[in-house]
XYZ file of C-alpha atoms in Angstrom:
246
model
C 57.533 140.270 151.522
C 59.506 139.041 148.269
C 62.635 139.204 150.281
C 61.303 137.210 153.666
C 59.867 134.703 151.515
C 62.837 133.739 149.443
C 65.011 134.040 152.584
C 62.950 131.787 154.036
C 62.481 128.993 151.238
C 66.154 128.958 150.383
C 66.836 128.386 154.138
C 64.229 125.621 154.453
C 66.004 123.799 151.154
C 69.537 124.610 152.189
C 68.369 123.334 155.997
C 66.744 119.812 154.435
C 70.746 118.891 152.564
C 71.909 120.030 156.209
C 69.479 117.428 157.561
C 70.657 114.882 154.992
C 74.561 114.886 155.844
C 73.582 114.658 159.551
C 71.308 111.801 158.853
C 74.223 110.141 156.491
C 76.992 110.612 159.861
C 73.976 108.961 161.881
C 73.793 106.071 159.424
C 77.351 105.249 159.670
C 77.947 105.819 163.456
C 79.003 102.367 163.718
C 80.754 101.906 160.598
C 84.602 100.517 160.677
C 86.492 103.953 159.894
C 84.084 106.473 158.757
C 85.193 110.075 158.519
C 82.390 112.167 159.048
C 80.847 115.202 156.806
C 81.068 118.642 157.926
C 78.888 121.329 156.935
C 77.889 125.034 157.477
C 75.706 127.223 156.560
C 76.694 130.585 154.572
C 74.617 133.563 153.084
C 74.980 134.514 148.836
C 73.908 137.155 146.864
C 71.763 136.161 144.464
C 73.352 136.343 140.928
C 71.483 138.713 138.050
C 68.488 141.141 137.944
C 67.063 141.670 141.478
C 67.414 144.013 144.388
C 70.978 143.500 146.050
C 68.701 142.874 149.075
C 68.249 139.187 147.789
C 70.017 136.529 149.609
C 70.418 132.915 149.784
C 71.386 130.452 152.684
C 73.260 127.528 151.099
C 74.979 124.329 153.226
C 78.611 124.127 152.220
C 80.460 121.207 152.810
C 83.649 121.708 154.578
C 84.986 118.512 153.870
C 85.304 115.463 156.254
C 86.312 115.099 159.801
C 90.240 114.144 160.250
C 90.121 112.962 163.695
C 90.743 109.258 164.176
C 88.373 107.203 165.914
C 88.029 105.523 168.924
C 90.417 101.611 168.598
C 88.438 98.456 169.930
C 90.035 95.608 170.481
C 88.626 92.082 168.689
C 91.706 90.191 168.626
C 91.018 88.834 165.342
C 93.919 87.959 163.249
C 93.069 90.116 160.065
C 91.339 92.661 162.218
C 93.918 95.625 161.674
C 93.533 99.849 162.343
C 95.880 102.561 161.362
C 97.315 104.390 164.357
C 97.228 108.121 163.944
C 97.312 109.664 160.731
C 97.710 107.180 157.343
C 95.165 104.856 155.153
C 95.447 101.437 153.504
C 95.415 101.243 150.209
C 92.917 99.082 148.181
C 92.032 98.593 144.726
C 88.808 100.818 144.096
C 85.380 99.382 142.299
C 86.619 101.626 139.604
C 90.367 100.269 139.191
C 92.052 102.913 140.476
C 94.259 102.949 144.030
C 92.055 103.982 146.685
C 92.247 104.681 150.248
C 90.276 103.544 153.548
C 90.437 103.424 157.238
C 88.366 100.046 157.232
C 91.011 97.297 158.373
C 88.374 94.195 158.923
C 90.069 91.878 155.977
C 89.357 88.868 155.060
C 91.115 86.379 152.480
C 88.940 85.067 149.972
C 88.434 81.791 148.153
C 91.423 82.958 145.271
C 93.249 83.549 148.248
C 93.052 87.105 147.461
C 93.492 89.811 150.639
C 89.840 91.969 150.464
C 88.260 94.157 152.411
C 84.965 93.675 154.351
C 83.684 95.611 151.550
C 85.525 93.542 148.843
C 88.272 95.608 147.897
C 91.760 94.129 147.256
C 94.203 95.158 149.727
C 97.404 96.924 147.979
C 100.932 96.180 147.817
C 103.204 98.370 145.860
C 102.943 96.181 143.040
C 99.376 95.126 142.667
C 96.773 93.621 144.689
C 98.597 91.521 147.942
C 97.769 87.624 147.089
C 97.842 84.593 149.853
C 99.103 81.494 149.685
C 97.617 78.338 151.216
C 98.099 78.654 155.079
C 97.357 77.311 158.517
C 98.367 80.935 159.761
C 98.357 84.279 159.213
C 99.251 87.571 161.141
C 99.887 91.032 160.286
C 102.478 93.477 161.678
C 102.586 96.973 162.324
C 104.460 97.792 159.571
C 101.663 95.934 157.184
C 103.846 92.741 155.963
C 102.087 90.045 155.825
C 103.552 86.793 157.217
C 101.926 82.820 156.999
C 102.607 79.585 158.427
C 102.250 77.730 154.795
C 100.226 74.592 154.440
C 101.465 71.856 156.075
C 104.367 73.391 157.488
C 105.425 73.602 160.725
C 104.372 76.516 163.513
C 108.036 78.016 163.038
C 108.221 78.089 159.085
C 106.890 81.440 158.456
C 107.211 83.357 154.959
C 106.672 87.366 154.407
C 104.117 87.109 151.324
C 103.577 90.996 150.762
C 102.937 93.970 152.503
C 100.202 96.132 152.216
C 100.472 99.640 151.030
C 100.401 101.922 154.055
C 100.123 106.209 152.628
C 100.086 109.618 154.476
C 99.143 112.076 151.730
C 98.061 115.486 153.289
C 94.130 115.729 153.731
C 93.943 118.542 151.782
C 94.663 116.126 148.575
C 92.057 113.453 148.868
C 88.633 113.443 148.115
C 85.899 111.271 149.333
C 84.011 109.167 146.569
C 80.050 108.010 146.301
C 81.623 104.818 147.698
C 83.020 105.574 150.589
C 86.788 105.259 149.420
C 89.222 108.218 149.494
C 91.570 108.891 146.072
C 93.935 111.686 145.472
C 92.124 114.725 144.077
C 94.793 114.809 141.470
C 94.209 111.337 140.439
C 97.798 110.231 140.921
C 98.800 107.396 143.698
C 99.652 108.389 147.161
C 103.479 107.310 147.511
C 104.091 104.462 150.163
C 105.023 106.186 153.875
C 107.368 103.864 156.106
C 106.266 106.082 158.917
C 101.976 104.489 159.242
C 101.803 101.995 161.572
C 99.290 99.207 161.986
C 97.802 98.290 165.710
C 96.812 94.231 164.827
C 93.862 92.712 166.579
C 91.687 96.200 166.745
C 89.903 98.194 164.555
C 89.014 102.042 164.401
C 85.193 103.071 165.360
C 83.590 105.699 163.257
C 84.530 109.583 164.581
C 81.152 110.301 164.221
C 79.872 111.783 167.695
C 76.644 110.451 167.955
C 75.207 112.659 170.748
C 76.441 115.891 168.432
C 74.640 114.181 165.462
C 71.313 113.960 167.684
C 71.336 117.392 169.184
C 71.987 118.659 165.259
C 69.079 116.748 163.737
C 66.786 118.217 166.774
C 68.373 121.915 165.750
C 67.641 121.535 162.146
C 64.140 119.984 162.685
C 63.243 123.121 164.638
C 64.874 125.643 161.789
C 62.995 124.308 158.904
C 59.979 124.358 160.775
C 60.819 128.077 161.462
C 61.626 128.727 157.835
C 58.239 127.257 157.175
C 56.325 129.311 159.405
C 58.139 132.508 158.565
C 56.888 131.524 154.399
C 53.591 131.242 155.765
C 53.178 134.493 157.364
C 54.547 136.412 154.442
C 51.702 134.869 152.920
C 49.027 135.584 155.131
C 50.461 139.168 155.336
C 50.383 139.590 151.427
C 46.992 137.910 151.500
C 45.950 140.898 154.313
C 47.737 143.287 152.357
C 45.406 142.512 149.323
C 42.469 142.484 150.873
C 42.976 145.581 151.755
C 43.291 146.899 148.848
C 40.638 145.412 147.398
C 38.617 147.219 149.600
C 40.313 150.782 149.393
């Protein structure tokens, strides 16, 4: 009975932070760029004093999902979304260089080049700052070109460009906020090779129907888990009764 019920209770824990990742991919199903979590579930022997019978379920996370999501069109101006593999490089709420797939910008009052999320778009010398302009566009290769105030349509001027990187996936780690930084806490070099697809932005890779179908299959396995912990108990309770009564 010891052995069914701890099976059975580490299961139902493990299952509820399995249910909490899937909910977190639901949340952000329509968020600009989000990599989802993966997860699995894996057995452990439980360290110390016990029978080697005892064993654990625990939800390891496996990282994120690589795959790049689906590229709608807005043809907005600032709206930009990194074709294929690479990230953009911002300026993290911490300091530190930081990477994203989000490419909705926006330039601010300090003519400063932020994020929908207010984080400074990189160059490779600092946060990428904006003149006064009647125009703006951004190429594939992420420079950053304006028509400056009050000049004409066909005087344009390169003010920056912002800090496109490829480092392997294996290397970054996700962060509390969202933002991607190299596990070794360096800065991901620049790579000529990320290109930028202007007017669009990349939809969260979450698949939504997946993400339903899991939440259904975890709501049934807890309640499993649960039922299994109460039958242990009603069999120990039988078990005691009779021998009470012997």
């Amino acid at each position: 009975m010891d052995n069914r019920v701890y099976v059975a209770m580490s299961g139902a824990k493990e299952t509820l932070r399995a249910q909490t990742a899937n909910f977190h991919n639901l949340a952000n199903a329509s968020t600009t760029g989000f990599r989802a979590d993966l997860s699995a579930f894996q057995s452990q022997a439980v360290q110390g004093a016990g029978l080697p019978t005892r064993i654990y379920a625990t939800d390891s996370s496996l990282g994120w999902d690589p795959t790049q999501g689906q590229l709608e069109q807005t043809g907005r101006e600032l709206d930009v979304a990194v074709k294929g593999a690479g990230w953009i490089a911002v300026q993290g709420p911490d300091g530190r260089e930081a990477y994203t797939r989000a490419g909705d910008l926006h330039v601010d009052e300090n003519g400063q080049l932020l994020t929908a999320t207010g984080q400074a778009v990189m160059t490779d010398s600092g946060p990428l700052a904006v003149p006064p302009h009647s125009a703006i566009s951004i190429a594939r290769d992420g420079s950053v070109s304006i028509v400056p105030m009050g000049q004409t349509p066909n005087t344009v001027a390169v003010v920056g460009r912002i800090k496109l990187v490829n480092p392997p996936a294996a290397q970054l780690d996700r962060g509390n906020d969202g933002l991607f930084r190299m596990r070794n806490g360096t800065d991901a070099p620049s790579d000529a090779g990320v290109q930028l697809a202007d007017g669009a932005l990349e939809a969260s890779n979450v698949n939504v129907a997946e993400a339903m179908t899991q939440m259904i299959e975890l709501a049934r396995r807890f309640d499993l888990q649960v039922k299994s912990i109460k039958t242990a108990e009603d069999d120990a309770q039988a078990a005691a009764r009779l021998l009470q009564g012997a």
